[in-house]
PDB file of C-alpha atoms and ligand atoms in Angstrom:
ATOM      1  CA  MET A   1       0.095   0.011   0.032  1.00  0.00           C
ATOM      2  CA  ASN A   2       1.599   3.548  -0.841  1.00  0.00           C
ATOM      3  CA  VAL A   3       1.495   5.573   2.089  1.00  0.00           C
ATOM      4  CA  LEU A   4       3.083   8.483   0.618  1.00  0.00           C
ATOM      5  CA  TYR A   5       0.496  11.305   0.569  1.00  0.00           C
ATOM      6  CA  GLN A   6      -0.584  12.121  -2.989  1.00  0.00           C
ATOM      7  CA  PRO A   7      -2.162  15.314  -3.638  1.00  0.00           C
ATOM      8  CA  VAL A   8      -5.470  15.477  -5.330  1.00  0.00           C
ATOM      9  CA  PRO A   9      -5.803  18.211  -7.579  1.00  0.00           C
ATOM     10  CA  GLU A  10      -8.864  19.516  -5.612  1.00  0.00           C
ATOM     11  CA  GLU A  11      -6.044  20.762  -3.071  1.00  0.00           C
ATOM     12  CA  ALA A  12      -5.517  23.729  -5.490  1.00  0.00           C
ATOM     13  CA  VAL A  13      -9.248  24.458  -5.384  1.00  0.00           C
ATOM     14  CA  ALA A  14      -8.798  24.067  -1.582  1.00  0.00           C
ATOM     15  CA  GLU A  15      -5.784  26.358  -1.745  1.00  0.00           C
ATOM     16  CA  VAL A  16      -8.129  29.110  -3.102  1.00  0.00           C
ATOM     17  CA  PHE A  17     -10.454  28.977  -0.368  1.00  0.00           C
ATOM     18  CA  ARG A  18      -7.641  28.968   2.069  1.00  0.00           C
ATOM     19  CA  THR A  19      -6.400  31.992   0.400  1.00  0.00           C
ATOM     20  CA  LEU A  20      -9.633  33.639   0.393  1.00  0.00           C
ATOM     21  CA  GLY A  21     -10.784  32.557   4.028  1.00  0.00           C
ATOM     22  CA  GLN A  22     -10.202  35.725   5.818  1.00  0.00           C
ATOM     23  CA  ALA A  23     -12.905  38.518   6.146  1.00  0.00           C
ATOM     24  CA  THR A  24     -10.584  40.795   5.752  1.00  0.00           C
ATOM     25  CA  ARG A  25      -9.539  39.471   2.515  1.00  0.00           C
ATOM     26  CA  ILE A  26     -13.061  39.285   1.317  1.00  0.00           C
ATOM     27  CA  GLN A  27     -13.993  42.949   2.397  1.00  0.00           C
ATOM     28  CA  ILE A  28     -10.515  43.861   0.072  1.00  0.00           C
ATOM     29  CA  LEU A  29     -12.152  41.756  -3.010  1.00  0.00           C
ATOM     30  CA  LEU A  30     -15.527  43.290  -2.438  1.00  0.00           C
ATOM     31  CA  VAL A  31     -13.893  47.055  -2.592  1.00  0.00           C
ATOM     32  CA  LEU A  32     -11.690  46.053  -5.746  1.00  0.00           C
ATOM     33  CA  GLY A  33     -14.807  44.636  -6.997  1.00  0.00           C
ATOM     34  CA  ARG A  34     -16.075  48.254  -7.323  1.00  0.00           C
ATOM     35  CA  GLY A  35     -13.041  49.300  -8.837  1.00  0.00           C
ATOM     36  CA  GLU A  36      -8.961  49.796  -8.685  1.00  0.00           C
ATOM     37  CA  ALA A  37      -8.092  51.241  -5.394  1.00  0.00           C
ATOM     38  CA  CYS A  38      -5.229  52.304  -3.578  1.00  0.00           C
ATOM     39  CA  VAL A  39      -3.625  51.636   0.235  1.00  0.00           C
ATOM     40  CA  CYS A  40      -5.275  54.343   1.651  1.00  0.00           C
ATOM     41  CA  HIS A  41      -8.511  53.784   0.143  1.00  0.00           C
ATOM     42  CA  LEU A  42      -8.703  50.527   1.125  1.00  0.00           C
ATOM     43  CA  GLU A  43      -7.264  51.974   4.847  1.00  0.00           C
ATOM     44  CA  ALA A  44     -10.323  54.295   4.677  1.00  0.00           C
ATOM     45  CA  TYR A  45     -13.182  51.739   3.931  1.00  0.00           C
ATOM     46  CA  LEU A  46     -12.226  48.739   5.991  1.00  0.00           C
ATOM     47  CA  GLY A  47     -11.248  50.830   8.940  1.00  0.00           C
ATOM     48  CA  LEU A  48      -7.609  48.698   9.394  1.00  0.00           C
ATOM     49  CA  ARG A  49      -3.915  49.861   9.638  1.00  0.00           C
ATOM     50  CA  GLN A  50      -1.895  50.126   6.421  1.00  0.00           C
ATOM     51  CA  ALA A  51       0.369  47.768   7.533  1.00  0.00           C
ATOM     52  CA  VAL A  52      -2.284  44.876   8.198  1.00  0.00           C
ATOM     53  CA  ILE A  53      -4.098  45.654   4.674  1.00  0.00           C
ATOM     54  CA  SER A  54      -0.656  45.383   2.906  1.00  0.00           C
ATOM     55  CA  GLN A  55      -0.062  42.231   4.193  1.00  0.00           C
ATOM     56  CA  HIS A  56      -3.008  40.916   3.275  1.00  0.00           C
ATOM     57  CA  LEU A  57      -2.652  42.496  -0.714  1.00  0.00           C
ATOM     58  CA  MET A  58       0.947  40.658  -0.606  1.00  0.00           C
ATOM     59  CA  VAL A  59      -1.163  37.363  -0.397  1.00  0.00           C
ATOM     60  CA  LEU A  60      -3.805  38.083  -2.228  1.00  0.00           C
ATOM     61  CA  ARG A  61      -1.009  39.462  -4.882  1.00  0.00           C
ATOM     62  CA  GLU A  62       0.999  36.233  -4.545  1.00  0.00           C
ATOM     63  CA  ALA A  63      -2.170  33.716  -5.501  1.00  0.00           C
ATOM     64  CA  GLY A  64      -2.654  36.214  -8.473  1.00  0.00           C
ATOM     65  CA  PHE A  65      -6.269  37.030  -7.431  1.00  0.00           C
ATOM     66  CA  VAL A  66      -4.898  40.869  -7.496  1.00  0.00           C
ATOM     67  CA  ALA A  67      -2.545  42.822  -9.629  1.00  0.00           C
ATOM     68  CA  THR A  68      -1.289  46.729  -9.444  1.00  0.00           C
ATOM     69  CA  ASN A  69      -1.106  49.631 -12.005  1.00  0.00           C
ATOM     70  CA  ARG A  70       0.916  52.268 -10.931  1.00  0.00           C
ATOM     71  CA  ASP A  71       1.281  56.124 -11.586  1.00  0.00           C
ATOM     72  CA  GLU A  72       4.057  58.103 -10.525  1.00  0.00           C
ATOM     73  CA  ARG A  73       2.292  58.654  -6.821  1.00  0.00           C
ATOM     74  CA  HIS A  74       0.668  56.101  -6.333  1.00  0.00           C
ATOM     75  CA  ILE A  75       0.240  51.880  -6.532  1.00  0.00           C
ATOM     76  CA  TYR A  76      -3.584  51.084  -7.438  1.00  0.00           C
ATOM     77  CA  TYR A  77      -4.352  47.358  -6.885  1.00  0.00           C
ATOM     78  CA  TYR A  78      -6.865  45.797  -9.325  1.00  0.00           C
ATOM     79  CA  LEU A  79      -9.088  42.408  -9.220  1.00  0.00           C
ATOM     80  CA  ALA A  80      -6.801  40.206 -11.593  1.00  0.00           C
ATOM     81  CA  GLN A  81      -9.746  37.564 -11.889  1.00  0.00           C
ATOM     82  CA  PRO A  82     -12.977  39.364 -11.519  1.00  0.00           C
ATOM     83  CA  GLY A  83     -14.732  36.115 -11.580  1.00  0.00           C
ATOM     84  CA  LEU A  84     -13.595  35.770  -7.636  1.00  0.00           C
ATOM     85  CA  ARG A  85     -16.470  38.108  -6.929  1.00  0.00           C
ATOM     86  CA  ASP A  86     -18.785  35.241  -8.156  1.00  0.00           C
ATOM     87  CA  VAL A  87     -16.857  33.327  -5.569  1.00  0.00           C
ATOM     88  CA  VAL A  88     -17.587  35.556  -2.918  1.00  0.00           C
ATOM     89  CA  ARG A  89     -21.702  36.104  -3.794  1.00  0.00           C
ATOM     90  CA  GLN A  90     -22.158  32.649  -3.735  1.00  0.00           C
ATOM     91  CA  ALA A  91     -20.444  31.998  -0.101  1.00  0.00           C
ATOM     92  CA  ALA A  92     -22.412  34.883   0.945  1.00  0.00           C
ATOM     93  CA  ARG A  93     -25.302  33.153  -0.012  1.00  0.00           C
ATOM     94  CA  ALA A  94     -24.427  29.714   1.402  1.00  0.00           C
ATOM     95  CA  SER A  95     -23.605  31.945   4.669  1.00  0.00           C
ATOM     96  CA  GLY A  96     -27.178  33.386   4.557  1.00  0.00           C
ATOM     97  CA  LEU A  97     -26.299  36.873   3.740  1.00  0.00           C
ATOM     98  CA  SER A  98     -26.296  38.823   0.231  1.00  0.00           C
ATOM     99  CA  LEU A  99     -23.561  40.804  -1.413  1.00  0.00           C
ATOM    100  CA  GLN A 100     -25.497  43.149  -1.132  1.00  0.00           C
ATOM    101  CA  SER A 101     -25.687  43.757   2.593  1.00  0.00           C
ATOM    102  CA  LEU A 102     -22.175  42.932   1.866  1.00  0.00           C
ATOM    103  CA  GLU A 103     -21.482  45.740  -0.199  1.00  0.00           C
ATOM    104  CA  GLU A 104     -23.482  48.196   1.842  1.00  0.00           C
ATOM    105  CA  SER A 105     -21.154  47.420   5.164  1.00  0.00           C
ATOM    106  CA  LEU A 106     -18.813  48.765   2.842  1.00  0.00           C
ATOM    107  CA  ALA A 107     -20.808  51.676   1.014  1.00  0.00           C
ATOM    108  CA  ARG A 108     -19.189  54.440   3.144  1.00  0.00           C
ATOM    109  CA  PRO A 109     -15.623  55.037   4.587  1.00  0.00           C
ATOM    110  CA  VAL A 110     -14.698  54.306   7.929  1.00  0.00           C
ATOM    111  CA  SER A 111     -12.550  57.835   7.794  1.00  0.00           C
ATOM    112  CA  PRO A 112     -12.401  60.261   4.927  1.00  0.00           C
ATOM    113  CA  CYS A 113     -10.659  58.712   2.022  1.00  0.00           C
ATOM    114  CA  PRO A 114      -7.340  60.978   0.768  1.00  0.00           C
ATOM    115  CA  CYS A 115      -7.015  59.460  -2.315  1.00  0.00           C
ATOM    116  CA  PRO A 116      -6.838  60.911  -5.684  1.00  0.00           C
ATOM    117  CA  HIS A 117     -10.136  58.907  -6.949  1.00  0.00           C
ATOM    118  CA  CYS A 118     -12.385  59.639  -4.062  1.00  0.00           C
ATOM    119  CA  ASN A 119     -10.896  63.544  -4.266  1.00  0.00           C
ATOM    120  CA  PRO A 120     -10.696  64.381  -8.347  1.00  0.00           C
ATOM    121  CA  GLY A 121      -8.590  67.327  -9.104  1.00  0.00           C
TER     122      GLY A 121
HETATM  123 ZN1   ZN B   1     -10.708  56.722  -1.791  1.00  0.00          ZN
END
């Protein structure tokens, strides 16, 4: 009998869920689902410290779920796999919540957002 660990292909799918498996990362995906955002925008909407958000962004970026654009002054994160929004929507439904109720909890910044998108011109 082969007692060596044989990873099944489903491990790769489980890894996706492990990567998504934190509330802060779900919040980040929801905010980025509305458009690209810099860390300061996420900071304002999630009400968390930049260091915490950056850590989660790093994990999501390494997984290929988010990617970055930059201009001279800012780095903007965006959803590199927009289909993840559907994963979150279905997971929300399975938990008894609607995507809309999640969106509403992130509708307004916790603190005034200083980002260029929120302060054009
Ligand atoms: Zn902003």
